[in-house]
CSV table of C-alpha atoms and ligand atoms in Angstrom, one decimal:
chain,number,residue,atom,x,y,z
A,1,MET,CA,127.2,-43.7,112.3
A,2,ARG,CA,123.6,-43.8,113.6
A,3,THR,CA,122.8,-47.3,114.8
A,4,CYS,CA,119.7,-48.8,116.4
A,5,ILE,CA,119.7,-52.0,118.3
A,6,TYR,CA,116.4,-53.9,118.0
A,7,GLY,CA,116.4,-56.7,120.5
A,8,GLY,CA,113.8,-59.4,120.9
A,9,THR,CA,113.0,-63.1,120.9
A,10,PHE,CA,111.9,-62.9,117.2
A,11,ASN,CA,110.1,-66.2,117.5
A,12,PRO,CA,109.4,-65.6,114.6
A,13,PRO,CA,110.1,-62.1,113.3
A,14,HIS,CA,106.8,-60.8,111.8
A,15,LEU,CA,105.6,-57.9,109.6
A,16,GLY,CA,105.0,-55.7,112.8
A,17,HIS,CA,108.7,-56.0,113.7
A,18,LEU,CA,109.6,-55.0,110.1
A,19,ALA,CA,107.2,-52.0,110.0
A,20,ALA,CA,108.7,-50.8,113.3
A,21,ALA,CA,112.3,-51.2,112.0
A,22,LYS,CA,111.4,-49.4,108.8
A,23,ALA,CA,109.8,-46.5,110.7
A,24,ALA,CA,112.9,-46.2,112.9
A,25,VAL,CA,115.3,-46.1,109.9
A,26,GLU,CA,113.2,-43.4,108.2
A,27,GLU,CA,112.2,-41.3,111.2
A,28,LEU,CA,115.6,-41.4,112.9
A,29,GLN,CA,117.7,-41.4,109.7
A,30,LEU,CA,119.6,-44.5,110.8
A,31,ASP,CA,122.6,-45.8,109.0
A,32,GLN,CA,121.8,-49.3,110.4
A,33,ILE,CA,119.2,-51.1,112.5
A,34,LEU,CA,120.2,-54.4,114.0
A,35,LEU,CA,117.7,-57.2,114.5
A,36,MET,CA,119.3,-58.8,117.5
A,37,PRO,CA,117.8,-62.0,118.7
A,38,ASN,CA,118.4,-62.8,122.3
A,39,GLN,CA,119.1,-66.0,124.0
A,40,THR,CA,116.0,-67.7,125.3
A,41,PRO,CA,115.1,-65.4,128.2
A,42,PRO,CA,114.5,-67.0,131.6
A,43,HIS,CA,111.1,-65.4,132.0
A,44,LYS,CA,109.7,-66.6,128.7
A,45,VAL,CA,108.3,-70.1,128.2
A,46,MET,CA,109.2,-71.1,124.6
A,47,PRO,CA,106.4,-73.0,122.8
A,48,ALA,CA,106.7,-76.6,121.7
A,49,ASN,CA,108.5,-77.1,118.4
A,50,SER,CA,109.9,-73.7,118.9
A,51,ALA,CA,112.8,-72.2,116.9
A,52,THR,CA,116.3,-72.5,118.2
A,53,PRO,CA,118.4,-69.3,118.7
A,54,GLU,CA,120.2,-70.1,115.4
A,55,GLN,CA,116.9,-70.5,113.6
A,56,ARG,CA,115.6,-67.2,115.0
A,57,LEU,CA,118.8,-65.5,113.8
A,58,GLU,CA,118.4,-67.1,110.3
A,59,MET,CA,114.8,-65.8,110.2
A,60,CYS,CA,116.0,-62.4,111.2
A,61,ARG,CA,118.5,-62.5,108.3
A,62,LEU,CA,115.7,-63.3,105.8
A,63,ALA,CA,113.4,-60.6,107.3
A,64,ALA,CA,116.1,-58.0,107.4
A,65,GLU,CA,116.6,-58.2,103.6
A,66,LEU,CA,113.2,-56.5,103.2
A,67,VAL,CA,114.1,-53.3,105.1
A,68,PRO,CA,116.8,-50.8,103.9
A,69,ASN,CA,119.7,-50.5,106.3
A,70,CYS,CA,118.5,-53.4,108.3
A,71,LYS,CA,120.7,-56.4,109.3
A,72,ALA,CA,120.5,-59.3,111.6
A,73,SER,CA,123.1,-59.4,114.3
A,74,ASP,CA,124.4,-62.4,116.4
A,75,PHE,CA,126.0,-60.0,118.9
A,76,GLU,CA,123.8,-61.2,121.8
A,77,LEU,CA,123.8,-64.9,120.8
A,78,GLN,CA,127.6,-64.9,120.9
A,79,GLN,CA,127.4,-64.5,124.6
A,80,PRO,CA,126.7,-67.7,126.5
A,81,GLY,CA,123.5,-67.7,128.5
A,82,PRO,CA,120.8,-65.1,128.6
A,83,SER,CA,122.3,-61.6,128.9
A,84,TYR,CA,120.8,-58.4,130.2
A,85,THR,CA,120.2,-55.5,127.9
A,86,ALA,CA,122.4,-53.3,130.1
A,87,ASP,CA,125.4,-55.7,129.5
A,88,THR,CA,124.6,-55.9,125.7
A,89,VAL,CA,124.5,-52.2,125.1
A,90,GLU,CA,127.6,-51.7,127.3
A,91,ARG,CA,129.5,-54.3,125.3
A,92,TYR,CA,128.2,-52.9,122.0
A,93,HIS,CA,129.3,-49.4,123.0
A,94,ALA,CA,132.7,-50.6,124.0
A,95,ALA,CA,133.1,-52.4,120.7
A,96,HIS,CA,131.8,-49.5,118.6
A,97,PRO,CA,132.5,-46.3,120.6
A,98,GLU,CA,132.1,-44.1,117.6
A,99,GLU,CA,128.5,-45.1,116.9
A,100,GLU,CA,125.5,-43.0,118.1
A,101,LEU,CA,123.1,-45.6,119.6
A,102,TRP,CA,119.3,-46.1,119.9
A,103,LEU,CA,117.4,-49.0,121.4
A,104,LEU,CA,114.1,-49.7,119.7
A,105,VAL,CA,111.3,-50.9,122.0
A,106,GLY,CA,107.6,-51.5,121.5
A,107,THR,CA,104.9,-50.4,123.9
A,108,ASP,CA,105.1,-53.5,126.2
A,109,MET,CA,108.8,-53.0,126.6
A,110,VAL,CA,108.7,-49.3,127.3
A,111,GLU,CA,106.0,-49.8,129.9
A,112,SER,CA,108.1,-52.4,131.8
A,113,PHE,CA,111.5,-50.6,131.2
A,114,HIS,CA,111.8,-49.3,134.7
A,115,ARG,CA,111.7,-52.9,136.0
A,116,TRP,CA,114.6,-54.0,133.7
A,117,ARG,CA,118.0,-54.6,135.2
A,118,ASP,CA,119.9,-51.3,135.6
A,119,PRO,CA,117.8,-48.9,133.4
A,120,ALA,CA,120.3,-46.0,134.2
A,121,ARG,CA,123.2,-48.1,132.8
A,122,ILE,CA,121.3,-48.8,129.6
A,123,LEU,CA,120.3,-45.1,129.2
A,124,LYS,CA,123.9,-44.0,129.6
A,125,HIS,CA,124.7,-45.5,126.2
A,126,VAL,CA,121.4,-45.3,124.2
A,127,ARG,CA,118.4,-43.1,123.4
A,128,LEU,CA,115.2,-45.1,123.4
A,129,ALA,CA,113.2,-45.2,120.2
A,130,VAL,CA,109.7,-46.1,121.1
A,131,VAL,CA,107.2,-47.7,118.6
A,132,ALA,CA,103.5,-48.1,119.3
A,133,ARG,CA,102.2,-51.7,118.8
A,134,ASP,CA,98.7,-50.4,118.5
A,135,GLU,CA,97.2,-46.9,118.0
A,136,ALA,CA,95.5,-47.2,121.4
A,137,ASP,CA,99.0,-47.3,123.0
A,138,ARG,CA,99.8,-43.6,122.5
A,139,GLU,CA,98.6,-42.5,125.9
A,140,SER,CA,100.4,-45.2,127.9
A,141,ILE,CA,103.6,-44.5,125.9
A,142,ARG,CA,103.3,-40.8,126.8
A,143,ALA,CA,102.9,-41.6,130.5
A,144,ALA,CA,105.7,-44.3,130.5
A,145,THR,CA,108.2,-42.1,128.7
A,146,GLU,CA,107.4,-39.1,130.9
A,147,ASN,CA,108.4,-41.1,133.9
A,148,LEU,CA,111.6,-42.4,132.3
A,149,ARG,CA,112.6,-38.8,131.3
A,150,ARG,CA,111.9,-37.6,134.8
A,151,GLU,CA,113.5,-40.5,136.7
A,152,TYR,CA,116.5,-41.2,134.5
A,153,GLY,CA,116.8,-38.2,132.2
A,154,ALA,CA,116.3,-40.6,129.4
A,155,GLY,CA,116.7,-39.5,125.8
A,156,ILE,CA,113.6,-40.7,124.0
A,157,ASP,CA,112.2,-40.5,120.5
A,158,ILE,CA,108.7,-41.6,119.9
A,159,LEU,CA,108.0,-42.8,116.4
A,160,ASN,CA,104.9,-41.6,114.6
A,161,ASN,CA,104.4,-44.5,112.2
A,162,PRO,CA,101.0,-46.1,112.0
A,163,PRO,CA,101.3,-49.3,114.1
A,164,LEU,CA,100.9,-52.9,112.7
A,165,PRO,CA,99.3,-54.7,115.6
A,166,MET,CA,100.4,-58.3,115.9
A,167,SER,CA,102.7,-60.5,118.0
A,168,SER,CA,104.8,-63.6,117.5
A,169,THR,CA,102.5,-65.4,119.9
A,170,GLU,CA,99.6,-64.7,117.6
A,171,VAL,CA,101.6,-65.8,114.5
A,172,ARG,CA,102.5,-69.1,116.2
A,173,ALA,CA,99.0,-69.8,117.3
A,174,SER,CA,97.2,-68.8,114.1
A,175,ARG,CA,99.9,-70.0,111.7
A,176,ASP,CA,98.8,-67.1,109.6
A,177,GLY,CA,101.5,-66.8,107.0
A,178,SER,CA,100.1,-63.5,105.9
A,179,LEU,CA,101.5,-61.9,109.0
A,180,LEU,CA,105.0,-62.9,107.9
A,181,PRO,CA,107.5,-62.0,105.2
A,182,GLU,CA,107.1,-64.8,102.6
A,183,ALA,CA,110.7,-66.0,103.0
A,184,VAL,CA,110.2,-66.4,106.8
A,185,ALA,CA,106.9,-68.3,106.2
A,186,ALA,CA,108.7,-70.6,103.8
A,187,TYR,CA,111.6,-71.1,106.3
A,188,ILE,CA,109.1,-72.0,109.0
A,189,ARG,CA,107.3,-74.5,106.8
A,190,GLU,CA,110.4,-76.3,105.7
A,191,HIS,CA,112.0,-76.4,109.1
A,192,ARG,CA,108.6,-77.7,110.5
A,193,LEU,CA,108.6,-75.0,113.2
A,194,TYR,CA,105.5,-74.2,115.3
A,195,ARG,CA,103.7,-77.0,113.6
A,196,PRO,CA,100.4,-78.3,115.1
A,197,SER,CA,100.7,-81.6,116.8
A,198,LEU,CA,99.1,-84.7,115.2
A,199,GLU,CA,96.6,-84.8,118.1
A,200,GLU,CA,95.5,-81.3,117.4
A,201,LEU,CA,95.0,-82.1,113.8
A,202,GLU,CA,93.1,-85.3,114.6
A,203,GLN,CA,90.6,-83.2,116.4
A,204,ARG,CA,90.4,-80.6,113.7
A,205,VAL,CA,89.9,-83.2,110.9
A,206,GLN,CA,87.4,-85.1,112.9
A,207,GLY,CA,85.2,-82.0,113.0
A,208,MET,CA,85.4,-81.7,109.2
A,209,VAL,CA,84.3,-85.1,108.0
A,210,LYS,CA,81.7,-87.8,108.8
A,211,GLU,CA,82.5,-90.7,111.1
A,212,LYS,CA,83.0,-93.2,108.3
A,213,ARG,CA,85.5,-91.0,106.5
A,214,TYR,CA,87.3,-90.3,109.7
A,215,ARG,CA,87.8,-94.0,110.3
A,216,HIS,CA,89.2,-94.2,106.7
A,217,ILE,CA,91.6,-91.3,107.5
A,218,LEU,CA,92.9,-92.9,110.6
A,219,GLY,CA,93.3,-96.2,108.8
A,220,CYS,CA,95.2,-94.4,106.0
A,221,ARG,CA,97.5,-92.8,108.6
A,222,ASP,CA,98.3,-96.0,110.4
A,223,THR,CA,99.0,-97.9,107.1
A,224,ALA,CA,101.1,-95.0,105.8
A,225,VAL,CA,103.2,-95.0,109.0
A,226,GLU,CA,103.7,-98.7,108.8
A,227,LEU,CA,104.8,-98.5,105.2
A,228,ALA,CA,107.1,-95.6,105.9
A,229,ARG,CA,108.8,-97.6,108.6
A,230,LYS,CA,109.1,-100.6,106.3
A,231,TYR,CA,110.5,-98.6,103.3
A,232,GLY,CA,112.7,-96.1,105.3
A,233,ALA,CA,110.5,-93.0,104.4
A,234,ASP,CA,109.9,-90.0,106.6
A,235,VAL,CA,107.3,-91.2,109.1
A,236,GLU,CA,106.3,-87.7,110.2
A,237,THR,CA,105.7,-86.5,106.6
A,238,VAL,CA,103.4,-89.4,105.8
A,239,ALA,CA,101.6,-89.2,109.1
A,240,TYR,CA,100.7,-85.6,108.6
A,241,ALA,CA,99.8,-86.0,104.9
A,242,ALA,CA,97.6,-89.1,105.5
A,243,LEU,CA,95.8,-87.3,108.3
A,244,LEU,CA,95.1,-84.3,106.2
A,245,HIS,CA,94.6,-85.8,102.8
A,246,ASP,CA,90.8,-85.9,102.8
A,247,MET,CA,90.0,-83.0,105.1
A,248,THR,CA,88.1,-81.0,102.4
A,249,LYS,CA,86.5,-83.9,100.7
A,250,GLU,CA,83.0,-83.2,102.2
A,251,PHE,CA,83.0,-79.5,101.3
A,252,SER,CA,80.5,-78.6,98.6
A,253,LEU,CA,82.0,-78.1,95.1
A,254,GLU,CA,81.0,-74.5,95.4
A,255,ASP,CA,83.0,-74.1,98.6
A,256,GLN,CA,86.0,-75.9,97.1
A,257,LEU,CA,86.0,-73.7,94.0
A,258,LYS,CA,86.0,-70.6,96.3
A,259,LEU,CA,89.1,-72.1,98.1
A,260,ALA,CA,90.7,-72.7,94.7
A,261,GLU,CA,90.2,-69.1,93.8
A,262,LYS,CA,91.4,-67.8,97.1
A,263,TRP,CA,94.7,-69.8,96.9
A,264,ASN,CA,95.2,-69.5,93.1
A,265,ILE,CA,95.0,-73.2,92.5
A,266,ILE,CA,95.2,-74.1,88.8
A,267,LEU,CA,92.6,-76.8,88.0
A,268,ASP,CA,93.0,-78.5,84.7
A,269,TYR,CA,90.6,-81.4,85.3
A,270,GLU,CA,87.9,-82.4,82.8
A,271,GLN,CA,84.6,-81.0,84.1
A,272,GLU,CA,83.3,-84.6,84.8
A,273,ASN,CA,86.3,-85.3,87.0
A,274,LEU,CA,86.4,-82.0,88.9
A,275,PRO,CA,84.1,-83.0,91.7
A,276,HIS,CA,86.0,-86.2,92.4
A,277,LEU,CA,89.5,-84.7,92.3
A,278,ILE,CA,89.4,-81.1,93.5
A,279,HIS,CA,89.6,-82.0,97.2
A,280,ALA,CA,93.2,-83.2,96.8
A,281,ASP,CA,94.2,-79.7,95.6
A,282,THR,CA,92.2,-77.7,98.2
A,283,ALA,CA,93.4,-80.0,101.0
A,284,ALA,CA,97.0,-79.5,99.9
A,285,ALA,CA,96.6,-75.7,99.8
A,286,MET,CA,94.8,-75.6,103.1
A,287,ALA,CA,97.7,-77.7,104.7
A,288,ARG,CA,100.1,-75.1,103.4
A,289,GLU,CA,98.2,-71.9,103.9
A,290,GLU,CA,96.4,-72.6,107.2
A,291,LEU,CA,98.5,-75.2,108.9
A,292,GLY,CA,102.0,-74.2,107.7
A,293,MET,CA,102.8,-77.7,106.5
A,294,TRP,CA,106.1,-78.3,104.7
A,295,GLN,CA,106.3,-79.0,100.9
A,296,ALA,CA,106.7,-82.8,101.2
A,297,VAL,CA,103.4,-83.0,103.1
A,298,CYS,CA,101.5,-80.8,100.6
A,299,ASP,CA,102.9,-82.7,97.6
A,300,ALA,CA,101.7,-86.1,99.1
A,301,ILE,CA,98.3,-84.7,99.7
A,302,ALA,CA,98.0,-83.2,96.3
A,303,SER,CA,99.0,-86.5,94.6
A,304,HIS,CA,97.0,-88.9,96.7
A,305,THR,CA,94.1,-89.3,94.3
A,306,VAL,CA,95.6,-89.0,90.8
A,307,GLY,CA,99.3,-89.5,91.3
A,308,GLY,CA,101.8,-87.1,89.9
A,309,GLU,CA,105.2,-86.8,88.3
A,310,LYS,CA,108.3,-87.7,90.1
A,311,MET,CA,106.5,-88.7,93.3
A,312,SER,CA,108.6,-89.0,96.4
A,313,ARG,CA,108.6,-92.2,98.4
A,314,GLU,CA,106.4,-90.5,101.0
A,315,SER,CA,103.9,-89.4,98.3
A,316,LEU,CA,103.8,-93.0,96.9
A,317,ILE,CA,103.1,-94.4,100.4
A,318,VAL,CA,100.2,-92.0,101.1
A,319,TYR,CA,98.8,-92.8,97.6
A,320,LEU,CA,98.9,-96.5,98.3
A,321,ALA,CA,97.8,-96.3,101.9
A,322,ASP,CA,94.7,-94.4,100.8
A,323,LEU,CA,93.7,-97.5,98.8
A,324,ILE,CA,94.7,-100.4,101.0
A,325,GLU,CA,93.9,-99.1,104.5
A,326,PRO,CA,91.9,-101.6,106.6
A,327,THR,CA,88.4,-100.1,105.9
A,328,ARG,CA,88.7,-100.6,102.1
A,329,ALA,CA,86.9,-103.6,100.8
A,330,PHE,CA,86.8,-103.5,97.0
A,331,PRO,CA,87.6,-106.7,95.0
A,332,GLY,CA,91.3,-107.0,94.5
A,333,VAL,CA,92.3,-105.0,97.6
A,334,GLU,CA,93.9,-108.1,99.2
A,335,ALA,CA,96.3,-108.5,96.2
A,336,LEU,CA,97.3,-104.8,96.6
A,337,ARG,CA,97.9,-105.3,100.3
A,338,GLU,CA,100.1,-108.3,99.6
A,339,ALA,CA,102.0,-106.4,96.9
A,340,ALA,CA,102.5,-103.4,99.4
A,341,VAL,CA,104.5,-105.6,101.7
A,342,ARG,CA,106.6,-107.0,98.8
A,343,ASP,CA,107.5,-104.0,96.8
A,344,LEU,CA,106.3,-100.4,97.0
A,345,THR,CA,106.7,-99.6,93.3
A,346,GLU,CA,105.0,-102.8,92.2
A,347,ALA,CA,102.1,-102.1,94.5
A,348,CYS,CA,101.7,-98.6,93.2
A,349,ILE,CA,101.7,-99.9,89.6
A,350,LEU,CA,98.9,-102.3,90.5
A,351,ALA,CA,97.0,-99.6,92.4
A,352,THR,CA,97.3,-97.1,89.5
A,353,ARG,CA,96.0,-99.8,87.0
A,354,ARG,CA,93.1,-100.5,89.3
A,355,THR,CA,92.3,-96.8,89.6
A,356,ILE,CA,92.3,-96.4,85.8
A,357,GLU,CA,90.0,-99.4,85.4
A,358,PHE,CA,87.7,-98.1,88.1
A,359,VAL,CA,87.4,-94.6,86.6
A,360,LYS,CA,86.7,-96.1,83.2
A,361,SER,CA,84.0,-98.4,84.6
A,362,GLN,CA,82.3,-95.3,85.9
A,363,GLY,CA,82.2,-94.0,82.3
A,364,ARG,CA,84.8,-91.3,83.0
A,365,GLU,CA,88.1,-90.7,81.3
A,366,PRO,CA,91.1,-91.1,83.7
A,367,TYR,CA,93.0,-87.8,84.4
A,368,TYR,CA,96.1,-87.6,82.2
A,369,LYS,CA,98.5,-87.4,85.1
A,370,THR,CA,97.4,-90.8,86.3
A,371,ALA,CA,98.4,-92.5,83.1
A,372,LYS,CA,101.7,-90.6,83.3
A,373,THR,CA,102.2,-91.8,86.9
A,374,LEU,CA,101.8,-95.4,85.6
A,375,GLU,CA,104.2,-94.8,82.8
A,376,GLU,CA,106.8,-93.4,85.2
A,377,LEU,CA,106.4,-96.2,87.7
A,378,MET,CA,106.8,-98.8,85.0
A,379,LYS,CA,110.0,-97.0,83.8
A,380,ASN,CA,111.4,-97.1,87.3
A,381,THR,CA,110.9,-100.8,87.6
A,382,SER,CA,112.4,-101.6,84.3
A,383,GLU,CA,115.4,-99.4,85.2
A,384,THR,CA,115.8,-101.2,88.5
A,385,GLU,CA,115.6,-104.6,86.7
A,386,GLU,CA,118.2,-103.5,84.2
A,387,LYS,CA,120.6,-102.5,87.0
A,388,GLU,CA,120.1,-105.8,88.7
B,401,ATP,P1,105.9,-62.7,121.7
B,401,ATP,O1,104.5,-62.7,121.2
B,401,ATP,O2,106.6,-64.1,121.5
B,401,ATP,O3,106.1,-62.1,123.1
B,401,ATP,P2,106.5,-60.3,120.2
B,401,ATP,O4,105.7,-60.2,119.0
B,401,ATP,O5,106.1,-59.4,121.4
B,401,ATP,O6,106.7,-61.8,120.7
B,401,ATP,P3,109.4,-59.9,120.5
B,401,ATP,O7,110.4,-60.6,119.7
B,401,ATP,O8,109.2,-60.3,121.9
B,401,ATP,O9,108.0,-60.0,119.7
B,401,ATP,O10,109.5,-58.3,120.4
B,401,ATP,C1,110.7,-57.7,120.2
B,401,ATP,C2,110.5,-56.2,120.2
B,401,ATP,O11,109.5,-55.8,119.1
B,401,ATP,C3,109.8,-55.6,121.5
B,401,ATP,O12,110.4,-54.4,121.7
B,401,ATP,C4,108.4,-55.5,121.1
B,401,ATP,O13,107.7,-54.5,121.8
B,401,ATP,C5,108.5,-55.1,119.6
B,401,ATP,N1,107.3,-55.5,118.8
B,401,ATP,C6,106.7,-56.7,118.7
B,401,ATP,N2,105.7,-56.6,117.9
B,401,ATP,C7,105.5,-55.4,117.5
B,401,ATP,C8,104.6,-54.7,116.6
B,401,ATP,N3,103.6,-55.4,116.1
B,401,ATP,N4,104.8,-53.4,116.3
B,401,ATP,C9,105.8,-52.8,116.9
B,401,ATP,N5,106.7,-53.3,117.8
B,401,ATP,C10,106.6,-54.6,118.0
C-alpha cells in the first residue's frame, strides 16, 4: 500500500492543496493520500473567526471527495495538543507498518524542513514528495532538496505538476470563493467562518454610497437589531443584512446589469420596475460571492424591497426596518413604527400595503411577488388567530 501523508493547517483547504494532492496520487501512483489537519500549531496565529480543528477536518472531508484516492484523516487531531511531524509519522508507521510512506510538502515547507524537529527521524519513515507552489520555486526546491539528500540521505520525489499558486491566507483575506471547491465555500458561508467584521463592512459600504444613504443604512441596521432582540431573531444575521442591503443601490443600471450577468442572476421584473429593484439582487449576490455571507443574510437582502415567499423572521425584520428606520419621514411612517413594536406580522402587512399603494401612485405596477408576500402574511395572521 502506497500512502502519502499531507499535513497542514488547511484553514481552509483550497484548490492549490487539491491540485497538489491529485498530482501526488498520479505521479507517485498512490493508493491513498491523507489530508491530515494538524492541531493549531504554536507558531501560527490563527485569524479571527477562524475554523476550529473539527471544522478544518470537515472541510478536508468535503475537499477530499474531489480527488481520487484522497481521504481526510483525524490521525493528528486525535493526539492532544500540537504534535511534531516526527511523532506523527512514527506513530503512523507503528500503526501501519506495511505501508510505504510519503510526506507531501510544498515549497515553503521543504525550504524550512532542516529546521523542523528531528528531520532524520521523519526521513527514517517517509520519502518526501515535494510540490512547487509557484513555477518560480523550481530552483529553490532543487537547492533545498540537494541539501536534504546530502545531509540526511533523504528519499525525495519532486512532482512535475504545473503549480496552482494560492494560500489559505489569501483565501481568507480575499474571500474569493473561486479559489475553493464549491462544497468548502458553502461550508464556510453557512458556518460564518472568516467573515468580515461589521466594522470592516461599515467602512466598505460607506465608500459605496452617498452620505444620506449611509445614514439610512445605519438607521436600518440599528432598527433591525432592536427588532431582532425584541422578536428573538438572529441579531447577527439582521445586522449584516441591513448593513449590506443597499450597497449597490447607487451603481448605474448598466453596471448592475453587468453584475447580474456575471453572477447569473435571473431578473423577471417588468422593464419599468427594473431600475428600482435590481439592487436587491445584485447586493445579495455580492454579499454571497465577494463577502462570503451565509444564506440567511443573502435572502434578507434579496427580499428587502419586494418581499418574497416564506420569508424568515430575519428577512421580515430587515424588510420592515428599511421602511421605518429613523431617517424615514413619509406620511404614515409613525403608524408603521407603532405596529412594529406591537406585532411583526401586522407591521409587515401594513408596510406591504403601503408599498403597493406607493408604487401604484408612481404609475407603476407592483411586482407580483409583493402581492404574494401580502397574501402569505395575511394567511399567517389568520392561521394564528384560528389557533388562538
Ligand atoms: P496559510 O496561508 O494559512 O499558511 P497554506 O495555504 O500555506 O496556509 P497549509 O495548510 O499551511 O496551507 O499548507 C499545507 C501544505 O500544503 C504545506 O506543505 C504547503 O506547502 C502546501 N501548500 C499550500 N498551498 C499550496 C499550493 N498552492 N500548491 C501546492 N502546495 C501547497
